[in-house]
Short mmCIF file of C-alpha atoms in Angstrom, two decimals:
data_model
loop_
_atom_site.label_atom_id
_atom_site.label_comp_id
_atom_site.label_asym_id
_atom_site.label_seq_id
_atom_site.Cartn_x
_atom_site.Cartn_y
_atom_site.Cartn_z
CA MET A 1 44.37 20.78 -44.36
CA ALA A 2 44.32 19.89 -48.12
CA THR A 3 46.52 16.69 -49.04
CA THR A 4 48.60 16.81 -52.31
CA ALA A 5 48.97 13.69 -54.62
CA ALA A 6 52.34 12.67 -55.96
CA ASP A 7 51.34 13.94 -59.56
CA GLY A 8 47.99 15.76 -59.66
CA PRO A 9 45.93 18.58 -58.21
CA PRO A 10 45.52 18.85 -54.29
CA VAL A 11 42.37 16.50 -53.08
CA GLU A 12 39.80 18.25 -50.92
CA PRO A 13 39.03 16.16 -47.58
CA GLN A 14 35.63 14.74 -47.66
CA SER A 15 33.22 15.43 -44.78
CA LEU A 16 31.23 12.59 -43.08
CA LYS A 17 28.02 14.16 -44.23
CA LYS A 18 29.04 14.09 -47.81
CA LEU A 19 30.37 10.50 -47.66
CA SER A 20 27.19 9.40 -46.18
CA LEU A 21 25.01 11.17 -48.72
CA ARG A 22 26.89 9.54 -51.53
CA SER A 23 26.63 5.95 -49.95
CA LEU A 24 22.80 6.43 -49.82
CA LYS A 25 22.70 7.53 -53.40
CA ARG A 26 24.76 4.61 -54.35
CA SER A 27 22.28 2.07 -52.40
CA LEU A 28 19.36 4.08 -54.15
CA ASP A 29 20.58 3.49 -57.66
CA LEU A 30 21.36 -0.23 -56.86
CA PHE A 31 17.89 -1.06 -55.69
CA ALA A 32 15.33 1.65 -57.25
CA PRO A 33 15.01 -0.27 -60.56
CA ALA A 34 13.53 -3.60 -58.88
CA HIS A 35 11.53 -1.80 -56.38
CA ALA A 36 8.31 -2.20 -57.84
CA LEU A 37 8.80 -5.83 -59.31
CA LEU A 38 7.25 -8.92 -57.54
CA PHE A 39 8.78 -12.09 -57.24
CA THR A 40 7.30 -14.95 -59.16
CA PRO A 41 5.02 -17.06 -57.12
CA ASP A 42 6.56 -20.53 -56.28
CA ALA A 43 3.98 -23.30 -57.00
CA GLU A 44 5.45 -25.61 -54.22
CA SER A 45 5.29 -22.92 -51.44
CA LYS A 46 1.79 -22.06 -52.34
CA ARG A 47 0.81 -25.75 -51.98
CA ILE A 48 2.36 -26.14 -48.75
CA ARG A 49 0.56 -22.93 -47.48
CA THR A 50 -2.73 -24.36 -48.88
CA GLY A 51 -2.29 -27.66 -46.87
CA CYS A 52 -1.58 -25.76 -43.86
CA LYS A 53 -4.83 -23.75 -44.04
CA VAL A 54 -6.90 -26.97 -44.60
CA ARG A 55 -5.36 -28.81 -41.78
CA ALA A 56 -5.70 -25.67 -39.56
CA GLU A 57 -9.59 -25.13 -40.38
CA TYR A 58 -10.78 -28.54 -41.42
CA GLY A 59 -8.51 -30.98 -39.20
CA ALA A 60 -11.34 -32.25 -37.14
CA VAL A 61 -13.67 -33.33 -39.95
CA LYS A 62 -11.09 -34.06 -42.98
CA ASP A 63 -10.35 -37.75 -42.50
CA LEU A 64 -13.98 -38.85 -41.65
CA PRO A 65 -14.98 -42.40 -42.89
CA PRO A 66 -17.20 -42.14 -46.19
CA GLU A 67 -20.30 -43.32 -44.27
CA GLN A 68 -20.23 -40.46 -41.88
CA GLY A 69 -19.65 -38.01 -44.64
CA ARG A 70 -22.39 -38.81 -47.17
CA GLY A 71 -26.15 -39.10 -46.48
CA GLY A 72 -28.12 -42.18 -47.36
CA GLN A 73 -25.12 -44.31 -47.38
CA GLY A 74 -24.08 -46.83 -44.70
CA LYS A 75 -25.93 -49.10 -42.50
CA GLY A 76 -28.22 -47.52 -40.03
CA SER A 77 -27.98 -44.20 -41.36
CA ALA A 78 -30.73 -41.61 -40.88
CA PRO A 79 -32.69 -40.27 -43.77
CA PRO A 80 -30.72 -37.53 -45.65
CA SER A 81 -33.59 -34.92 -44.89
CA SER A 82 -33.30 -35.24 -41.26
CA MET A 83 -29.49 -34.55 -41.17
CA ALA A 84 -29.22 -32.00 -43.70
CA LEU A 85 -27.82 -28.58 -42.44
CA ALA A 86 -28.88 -25.20 -43.55
CA LEU A 87 -25.72 -24.47 -45.19
CA PRO A 88 -25.26 -21.68 -47.94
CA GLY A 89 -25.20 -23.32 -51.60
CA THR A 90 -26.36 -23.28 -55.22
CA LYS A 91 -30.08 -23.67 -56.17
CA ASP A 92 -29.23 -27.09 -57.58
CA THR A 93 -27.53 -28.20 -54.27
CA LYS A 94 -30.55 -27.02 -52.26
CA ASP A 95 -33.13 -28.92 -54.46
CA GLY A 96 -31.05 -32.09 -54.11
CA HIS A 97 -31.29 -31.87 -50.47
CA ARG A 98 -35.05 -31.18 -50.75
CA GLU A 99 -35.54 -34.30 -53.01
CA GLY A 100 -33.36 -36.51 -51.08
CA THR A 101 -31.40 -37.80 -53.98
CA SER A 102 -28.69 -40.04 -53.25
CA ASN A 103 -25.90 -38.20 -55.56
CA ALA A 104 -26.28 -35.03 -53.23
CA ILE A 105 -23.67 -34.73 -50.57
CA VAL A 106 -25.26 -33.83 -47.50
CA PRO A 107 -23.22 -32.72 -44.42
CA VAL A 108 -23.71 -34.59 -41.11
CA PRO A 109 -23.24 -33.17 -37.77
CA LEU A 110 -19.99 -34.53 -36.10
CA MET A 111 -21.25 -36.79 -32.99
CA LEU A 112 -18.64 -36.08 -30.60
CA PRO A 113 -18.51 -37.73 -27.18
CA LYS A 114 -20.01 -35.76 -24.21
CA ALA A 115 -17.46 -33.72 -22.31
CA PRO A 116 -16.89 -34.57 -18.77
CA GLU A 117 -18.69 -31.97 -16.22
CA SER A 118 -15.30 -30.85 -15.31
CA THR A 119 -14.60 -29.05 -18.58
CA ILE A 120 -17.87 -27.41 -18.92
CA PRO A 121 -17.55 -23.80 -18.92
CA GLY A 122 -18.58 -21.96 -15.77
CA LYS A 123 -16.99 -24.66 -13.59
CA ASN A 124 -13.75 -22.71 -12.91
CA THR A 125 -12.13 -23.99 -16.27
CA THR A 126 -11.70 -22.81 -19.65
CA LEU A 127 -13.44 -24.05 -22.77
CA SER A 128 -11.11 -26.12 -24.86
CA ILE A 129 -11.90 -26.11 -28.68
CA PRO A 130 -9.97 -28.43 -30.99
CA GLY A 131 -7.08 -26.93 -32.97
CA SER A 132 -7.87 -23.49 -31.60
CA SER A 133 -5.14 -23.20 -29.02
CA ASP A 134 -2.67 -21.91 -31.49
CA ARG A 135 -4.77 -19.53 -33.26
CA PHE A 136 -7.38 -17.98 -30.42
CA SER A 137 -6.92 -16.67 -27.06
CA THR A 138 -8.84 -18.10 -24.44
CA SER A 139 -9.09 -15.19 -22.18
CA ALA A 140 -12.53 -14.46 -23.71
CA LEU A 141 -13.83 -17.66 -22.69
CA MET A 142 -12.44 -17.63 -19.00
CA GLU A 143 -14.88 -17.19 -16.18
CA ARG A 144 -14.37 -13.56 -14.90
CA ILE A 145 -13.57 -13.76 -11.08
CA PRO A 146 -14.59 -10.68 -9.27
CA SER A 147 -11.71 -9.16 -7.08
CA ARG A 148 -12.16 -10.31 -3.09
CA TRP A 149 -10.26 -7.31 -2.27
CA PRO A 150 -12.67 -5.05 -0.36
CA ARG A 151 -13.75 -1.69 -1.93
CA PRO A 152 -12.50 1.42 0.03
CA ILE A 153 -15.11 3.43 1.81
CA TRP A 154 -15.25 7.09 0.59
CA HIS A 155 -13.58 9.59 2.94
CA ALA A 156 -13.66 13.18 2.64
CA PRO A 157 -10.36 14.78 2.11
CA TRP A 158 -8.58 16.51 4.97
CA LYS A 159 -7.23 20.22 5.00
CA ASN A 160 -5.28 22.32 7.13
CA TYR A 161 -7.16 25.03 8.82
CA ARG A 162 -4.83 26.21 11.80
CA VAL A 163 -1.10 26.73 12.15
CA ILE A 164 0.05 27.41 15.76
CA SER A 165 3.66 28.77 16.76
CA GLY A 166 5.10 29.02 19.93
CA HIS A 167 8.04 26.71 20.43
CA LEU A 168 11.45 27.35 19.83
CA GLY A 169 12.58 24.03 18.67
CA TRP A 170 11.32 20.95 16.82
CA VAL A 171 8.01 19.84 18.11
CA ARG A 172 8.42 15.99 18.90
CA SER A 173 5.45 14.60 20.78
CA ILE A 174 1.80 15.17 21.49
CA ALA A 175 -0.96 13.80 23.74
CA PHE A 176 -4.70 14.73 24.12
CA ASP A 177 -6.71 15.50 27.31
CA PRO A 178 -9.51 12.65 27.77
CA GLY A 179 -12.08 15.53 28.22
CA ASN A 180 -11.13 16.76 24.73
CA GLU A 181 -10.59 20.20 25.81
CA TRP A 182 -6.84 20.64 25.44
CA PHE A 183 -3.68 18.96 24.22
CA CYS A 184 0.19 19.21 25.17
CA THR A 185 3.09 18.85 22.96
CA GLY A 186 6.88 18.35 23.84
CA SER A 187 9.44 20.22 22.07
CA ALA A 188 13.42 20.22 21.44
CA ASP A 189 13.22 23.65 23.40
CA ARG A 190 12.87 21.23 26.60
CA THR A 191 9.41 22.60 27.43
CA ILE A 192 5.91 21.21 27.48
CA LYS A 193 3.09 23.50 26.20
CA ILE A 194 -0.54 23.00 26.85
CA TRP A 195 -2.94 24.37 24.44
CA ASP A 196 -6.60 25.04 24.17
CA LEU A 197 -8.13 22.68 21.56
CA ALA A 198 -10.94 24.71 20.16
CA SER A 199 -9.07 28.23 19.83
CA GLY A 200 -5.25 26.93 19.71
CA THR A 201 -4.34 29.45 22.33
CA LEU A 202 -1.48 28.64 24.65
CA LYS A 203 -2.65 28.09 28.31
CA LEU A 204 0.65 26.70 30.02
CA THR A 205 4.22 25.96 29.88
CA LEU A 206 6.00 23.35 31.97
CA THR A 207 9.73 23.20 32.18
CA GLY A 208 12.03 20.91 33.93
CA HIS A 209 13.68 18.62 31.20
CA ILE A 210 17.29 19.35 30.04
CA GLU A 211 16.75 17.74 26.58
CA GLN A 212 14.11 17.17 24.07
CA ILE A 213 11.00 15.66 24.98
CA ARG A 214 10.30 12.67 22.90
CA GLY A 215 7.09 11.12 24.61
CA LEU A 216 3.96 12.33 26.32
CA ALA A 217 0.97 10.62 27.78
CA VAL A 218 -2.10 11.86 29.73
CA SER A 219 -3.76 9.85 32.55
CA GLN A 220 -7.62 8.91 32.04
CA ARG A 221 -7.93 8.27 35.70
CA HIS A 222 -5.68 10.72 37.45
CA THR A 223 -4.87 14.29 36.80
CA TYR A 224 -1.44 13.38 35.83
CA LEU A 225 0.73 13.95 32.85
CA PHE A 226 3.79 11.88 31.99
CA SER A 227 6.71 12.97 29.78
CA ALA A 228 10.05 11.25 28.68
CA GLY A 229 13.08 12.70 26.82
CA ASP A 230 16.41 12.34 25.67
CA ASP A 231 17.64 13.32 29.29
CA LYS A 232 16.98 9.72 30.64
CA GLN A 233 14.30 10.91 32.71
CA VAL A 234 10.72 10.05 32.75
CA LYS A 235 8.45 12.58 34.71
CA CYS A 236 5.20 12.65 36.12
CA TRP A 237 3.45 16.19 36.31
CA ASP A 238 0.38 16.81 38.53
CA LEU A 239 -2.06 19.19 36.51
CA GLU A 240 -3.47 20.44 39.72
CA GLN A 241 -0.25 22.00 40.93
CA ASN A 242 1.39 22.34 37.52
CA LYS A 243 4.69 20.83 38.66
CA ALA A 244 6.56 17.61 38.43
CA ILE A 245 5.86 15.27 41.40
CA ARG A 246 7.82 12.00 40.39
CA SER A 247 10.69 11.05 38.42
CA TYR A 248 11.36 7.45 37.51
CA HIS A 249 15.03 6.48 37.34
CA GLY A 250 16.38 3.38 35.55
CA HIS A 251 16.91 4.07 31.58
CA LEU A 252 20.58 4.14 30.81
CA SER A 253 20.22 6.32 27.66
CA GLY A 254 17.43 8.54 26.20
CA VAL A 255 13.70 7.54 26.41
CA TYR A 256 11.90 7.69 23.05
CA CYS A 257 8.60 6.49 23.57
CA LEU A 258 5.92 6.25 26.45
CA ALA A 259 2.47 4.64 27.08
CA LEU A 260 -0.09 4.29 29.88
CA HIS A 261 -1.75 0.78 30.38
CA PRO A 262 -5.61 1.28 29.82
CA THR A 263 -6.77 -0.44 33.16
CA ILE A 264 -3.67 -0.79 35.45
CA ASP A 265 -1.67 2.03 37.08
CA ILE A 266 1.64 1.37 35.36
CA LEU A 267 3.57 3.16 32.94
CA LEU A 268 5.57 1.80 29.83
CA THR A 269 8.63 3.41 28.44
CA GLY A 270 11.19 2.29 25.59
CA GLY A 271 14.45 3.76 24.91
CA ARG A 272 17.85 3.60 23.33
CA ASP A 273 18.98 1.02 25.91
CA SER A 274 16.89 -1.69 23.99
CA VAL A 275 14.56 -2.23 26.93
CA CYS A 276 10.88 -1.60 27.70
CA ARG A 277 10.60 -0.69 31.20
CA VAL A 278 7.60 -1.09 33.47
CA TRP A 279 6.85 1.58 36.18
CA ASP A 280 4.11 1.57 39.07
CA ILE A 281 2.97 5.30 38.71
CA ARG A 282 1.82 5.55 42.28
CA THR A 283 5.15 4.26 43.93
CA LYS A 284 7.77 5.51 41.17
CA ALA A 285 8.95 1.75 41.64
CA HIS A 286 10.47 -0.11 38.60
CA VAL A 287 8.20 -3.28 38.31
CA SER A 288 10.15 -5.15 35.46
CA ALA A 289 12.42 -4.71 32.34
CA LEU A 290 11.23 -6.29 29.12
CA THR A 291 14.51 -7.28 27.37
CA GLY A 292 14.77 -8.91 24.07
CA HIS A 293 15.22 -6.24 21.46
CA ASP A 294 18.57 -5.61 19.88
CA ASN A 295 18.29 -1.89 19.13
CA THR A 296 16.35 1.11 20.31
CA VAL A 297 12.74 0.56 21.38
CA CYS A 298 10.99 3.50 19.55
CA SER A 299 7.17 2.78 19.67
CA VAL A 300 5.04 0.98 22.32
CA PHE A 301 1.34 0.87 23.06
CA ALA A 302 -0.72 -1.16 25.77
CA ARG A 303 -4.01 -3.14 25.75
CA PRO A 304 -6.28 -4.18 28.49
CA THR A 305 -5.98 -7.93 27.52
CA ASP A 306 -3.10 -10.09 26.29
CA PRO A 307 -0.75 -9.17 24.51
CA GLN A 308 -0.92 -6.17 26.90
CA VAL A 309 2.33 -4.79 25.85
CA VAL A 310 3.44 -4.30 22.03
CA THR A 311 6.95 -2.83 21.33
CA GLY A 312 8.33 -1.84 17.92
CA SER A 313 12.10 -1.35 17.64
CA HIS A 314 14.97 -0.24 15.38
CA ASP A 315 15.96 -3.97 14.98
CA THR A 316 12.87 -4.21 12.45
CA THR A 317 10.92 -6.60 14.88
CA ILE A 318 7.56 -6.14 16.80
CA LYS A 319 7.33 -7.99 20.13
CA PHE A 320 4.16 -9.19 21.99
CA TRP A 321 4.77 -9.35 25.83
CA ASP A 322 3.43 -11.47 28.56
CA LEU A 323 3.22 -8.70 31.27
CA VAL A 324 2.87 -11.06 34.19
CA ALA A 325 5.95 -13.41 33.27
CA GLY A 326 7.72 -10.68 31.57
CA ARG A 327 8.56 -12.72 28.56
CA THR A 328 8.16 -12.44 24.78
CA MET A 329 4.93 -14.11 23.73
CA CYS A 330 5.47 -13.50 19.89
CA THR A 331 8.01 -11.78 17.64
CA LEU A 332 6.95 -10.41 14.11
CA THR A 333 9.73 -10.25 11.75
CA HIS A 334 7.77 -8.94 8.62
CA HIS A 335 9.47 -5.46 8.34
CA LYS A 336 12.83 -4.84 6.99
CA LYS A 337 13.61 -1.50 8.48
CA SER A 338 12.89 0.10 11.91
CA VAL A 339 9.27 0.26 13.07
CA ARG A 340 9.13 3.67 14.44
CA ALA A 341 5.31 3.95 14.64
CA MET A 342 2.42 1.91 15.43
CA ALA A 343 -1.26 2.50 15.64
CA LEU A 344 -4.02 0.47 17.58
CA HIS A 345 -7.44 0.50 16.22
CA PRO A 346 -9.94 1.94 18.69
CA LYS A 347 -12.60 -0.57 17.56
CA GLU A 348 -11.09 -3.41 15.84
CA LYS A 349 -8.66 -6.00 17.17
CA ALA A 350 -6.00 -5.01 14.85
CA PHE A 351 -3.07 -2.64 14.71
CA ALA A 352 -0.92 -1.08 11.96
CA SER A 353 2.67 -0.73 11.92
CA ALA A 354 4.80 1.64 9.72
CA SER A 355 8.23 1.31 8.46
CA ALA A 356 10.57 2.74 5.61
CA ASP A 357 9.64 -0.12 3.62
CA ASN A 358 5.85 -0.44 4.00
CA ILE A 359 2.89 -0.12 6.33
CA LYS A 360 1.48 -3.36 7.43
CA LYS A 361 -1.62 -4.63 9.40
CA PHE A 362 -1.82 -7.20 11.98
CA SER A 363 -4.62 -9.01 13.75
CA LEU A 364 -4.83 -9.02 17.48
CA PRO A 365 -4.25 -11.08 19.97
CA ARG A 366 -2.25 -13.60 17.44
CA GLY A 367 -0.39 -11.10 15.45
CA GLU A 368 -1.53 -12.62 12.03
CA PHE A 369 -0.48 -10.73 9.08
CA LEU A 370 -3.47 -8.97 7.29
CA HIS A 371 -2.07 -7.06 4.48
CA ASN A 372 0.18 -4.29 3.15
CA MET A 373 -1.15 -0.84 2.40
CA LEU A 374 -1.50 -0.55 -1.23
CA SER A 375 1.08 2.31 -1.74
CA GLN A 376 4.53 3.04 -0.46
CA GLN A 377 5.18 6.36 0.99
CA LYS A 378 8.88 5.94 0.40
CA THR A 379 10.23 7.94 3.29
CA ILE A 380 10.84 7.31 7.10
CA ILE A 381 7.40 7.25 8.79
CA ASN A 382 7.73 8.95 12.24
CA SER A 383 4.27 8.66 13.43
CA MET A 384 0.59 7.28 12.61
CA ALA A 385 -2.82 7.53 14.01
CA VAL A 386 -6.26 5.95 13.12
CA ASN A 387 -9.69 7.09 14.01
CA GLU A 388 -12.90 5.17 14.67
CA ASP A 389 -13.88 6.08 11.01
CA GLY A 390 -11.19 4.15 9.71
CA VAL A 391 -8.95 6.91 8.57
CA LEU A 392 -5.26 6.16 8.99
CA ALA A 393 -2.74 9.08 8.91
CA THR A 394 0.95 8.84 8.46
CA GLY A 395 3.52 11.45 8.72
CA GLY A 396 6.89 11.21 6.87
CA ASP A 397 10.40 12.75 7.33
CA ASN A 398 9.97 14.52 4.13
CA GLY A 399 7.12 16.50 5.12
CA SER A 400 4.49 14.03 3.44
CA LEU A 401 1.08 13.41 4.95
CA TRP A 402 -0.74 10.43 3.56
CA PHE A 403 -4.34 9.41 4.55
CA TRP A 404 -5.53 5.82 3.94
CA ASP A 405 -8.61 3.79 4.18
CA TRP A 406 -7.92 1.31 7.09
CA LYS A 407 -10.15 -1.66 5.53
CA SER A 408 -8.92 -1.73 2.13
CA GLY A 409 -5.50 -0.08 2.40
CA HIS A 410 -6.24 2.29 -0.39
CA ASN A 411 -4.33 5.70 -0.07
CA PHE A 412 -6.96 8.37 -0.84
CA GLN A 413 -5.13 11.47 -0.29
CA GLN A 414 -1.53 12.65 -0.30
CA ASP A 415 -0.62 15.88 1.13
CA GLN A 416 2.70 17.91 1.69
CA THR A 417 3.06 20.04 4.77
CA ILE A 418 4.21 23.75 3.73
CA VAL A 419 7.09 24.94 6.31
CA GLN A 420 6.42 28.57 7.86
CA PRO A 421 8.24 31.55 6.38
CA GLY A 422 11.83 31.68 7.45
CA SER A 423 12.28 27.93 7.73
CA LEU A 424 14.58 25.74 5.62
CA GLU A 425 12.62 23.41 3.19
CA SER A 426 14.42 20.73 4.78
CA GLU A 427 12.51 21.32 8.00
CA ALA A 428 9.41 20.02 6.18
CA CYS A 429 9.30 17.08 8.66
CA ILE A 430 6.32 15.56 10.59
CA TYR A 431 7.47 14.00 13.95
CA ALA A 432 4.38 13.33 15.74
CA LEU A 433 0.66 13.46 15.09
CA SER A 434 -2.61 12.51 16.76
CA TYR A 435 -6.31 12.55 16.49
CA ASP A 436 -8.28 14.32 19.03
CA VAL A 437 -10.82 12.04 21.22
CA SER A 438 -13.63 12.68 18.73
CA GLY A 439 -11.35 11.54 15.78
CA SER A 440 -12.58 14.78 14.02
CA ARG A 441 -9.51 16.65 14.18
CA LEU A 442 -5.78 15.85 13.34
CA VAL A 443 -2.94 17.80 14.88
CA THR A 444 0.69 17.35 13.39
CA CYS A 445 3.94 18.41 15.16
CA GLU A 446 6.59 19.45 12.93
CA ALA A 447 10.24 20.26 12.57
CA ASP A 448 9.60 23.89 11.43
CA LYS A 449 8.50 24.59 15.18
CA THR A 450 4.78 24.68 14.21
CA ILE A 451 1.79 22.70 15.13
CA LYS A 452 -0.78 22.30 12.35
CA MET A 453 -4.41 21.34 12.79
CA TRP A 454 -6.16 19.47 9.97
CA LYS A 455 -10.01 18.69 9.81
CA GLU A 456 -12.30 17.21 6.86
CA ASP A 457 -13.49 19.34 4.11
CA LEU A 458 -17.16 19.48 4.52
CA THR A 459 -17.83 20.99 0.96
CA ALA A 460 -16.23 17.50 -0.63
CA THR A 461 -18.59 14.92 -2.19
CA PRO A 462 -17.94 11.62 -3.85
CA GLU A 463 -18.76 13.49 -7.09
CA THR A 464 -16.04 16.02 -6.54
CA HIS A 465 -13.51 13.77 -5.10
CA PRO A 466 -14.01 10.13 -6.76
CA ILE A 467 -12.31 7.24 -5.50
CA ASN A 468 -9.53 6.19 -7.89
CA PHE A 469 -9.23 2.57 -6.72
CA LYS A 470 -7.87 -0.51 -8.42
CA PRO A 471 -7.51 -3.60 -6.43
CA PRO A 472 -3.95 -5.37 -6.35
CA LYS A 473 -3.45 -7.97 -8.88
CA ASP A 474 -0.77 -9.84 -6.65
CA ILE A 475 -1.31 -9.91 -2.92
CA ARG A 476 1.55 -10.17 -0.79
CA ARG A 477 1.56 -13.03 1.94
CA TYR A 478 4.30 -11.23 3.98
#
């Protein structure tokens, strides 16, 4: 609204844009006339600037004694012709050098003391130049140390070639036949299904659990299949009769993981009661309880030599167990989140453990930390497996399937599972995965009730899929 002065016409309100333009015009009118004018050079500033330049460039030889600066003067000085340097100059100056006249100024090489061997370049040190530390970078003079991080081995990328449907609930566990002819899966629909590995067809369905089945294992020496579930039950199935022949009672809550000892007839199970229990598979006797974890035991594997049992828990620790004494041999506290998955390398004396914070590698039998994998999956990792070729696969809660080079920790492929039609996007979750006995096929169990099978892309070459690898700059020691 217009405002009215006391004794004049009404005044229009000024917009912000108009006021800004008026201020800019006033500034332009003020400074434009003197824009092209240069300030008168100050003689004192010029003298100081010239003195600084002289000190920077000639500081090392500016204050030499006269006998070192002139040829033919001073006792014991060499003849001028032997010390003259091939420096540019006028013809008269060069003639004076040639004739050896005493009035010609001849530059003499500065005789500096011999540098100690520790300062010679190439001895893991840098070259020191007088007066150059403030003007030049020494990075060009430093010895280039090659990275000691191992280069990754090229692996062909993996691709999904088959999707199997048949379960009516989340597929939570998987185990392979030692003969590599079939594999079995356990599901939240309370059934165990046995599938033909070559064709992917259903061969058998076993029922008996009353809750989802979290763990499966197939014996290498007997025709037995072992299963564990949220119903606190651990069952032994005879695959010749296709029925449950034993139950192992003792867990106080759901059983989350299960493993068979490779040389002794014992079974290891871990669950929500924070205990890893040891069972005799022949007599269904409870041999011992490995207590020490503060939370759910969610991953376990067994070895023929000490430590024969290794467990991972939601309390973020990994424990090595003395099976004879029933005590903890060692506790690893490197992880900050639950250790939901572990994978023992089939050839090397090492294993990897996965947590939401990182994937770490440890040596056996002492459990020394080797290194972290070079990328972070940034999700809860439910399962992992490694084959003899050194390809580590990890399955995440968000459906991500990442492949790693075991030796270097380089992540060479990141894949994302696709849910089957009719499923929610949130059901893109991998609960379990395992390689077959040959290590050439990977099977994943997922939340969209499907089983997906993966194999290497045989058409890929190092030229079509080059390794994009950069060694880490900082190597973490924990």
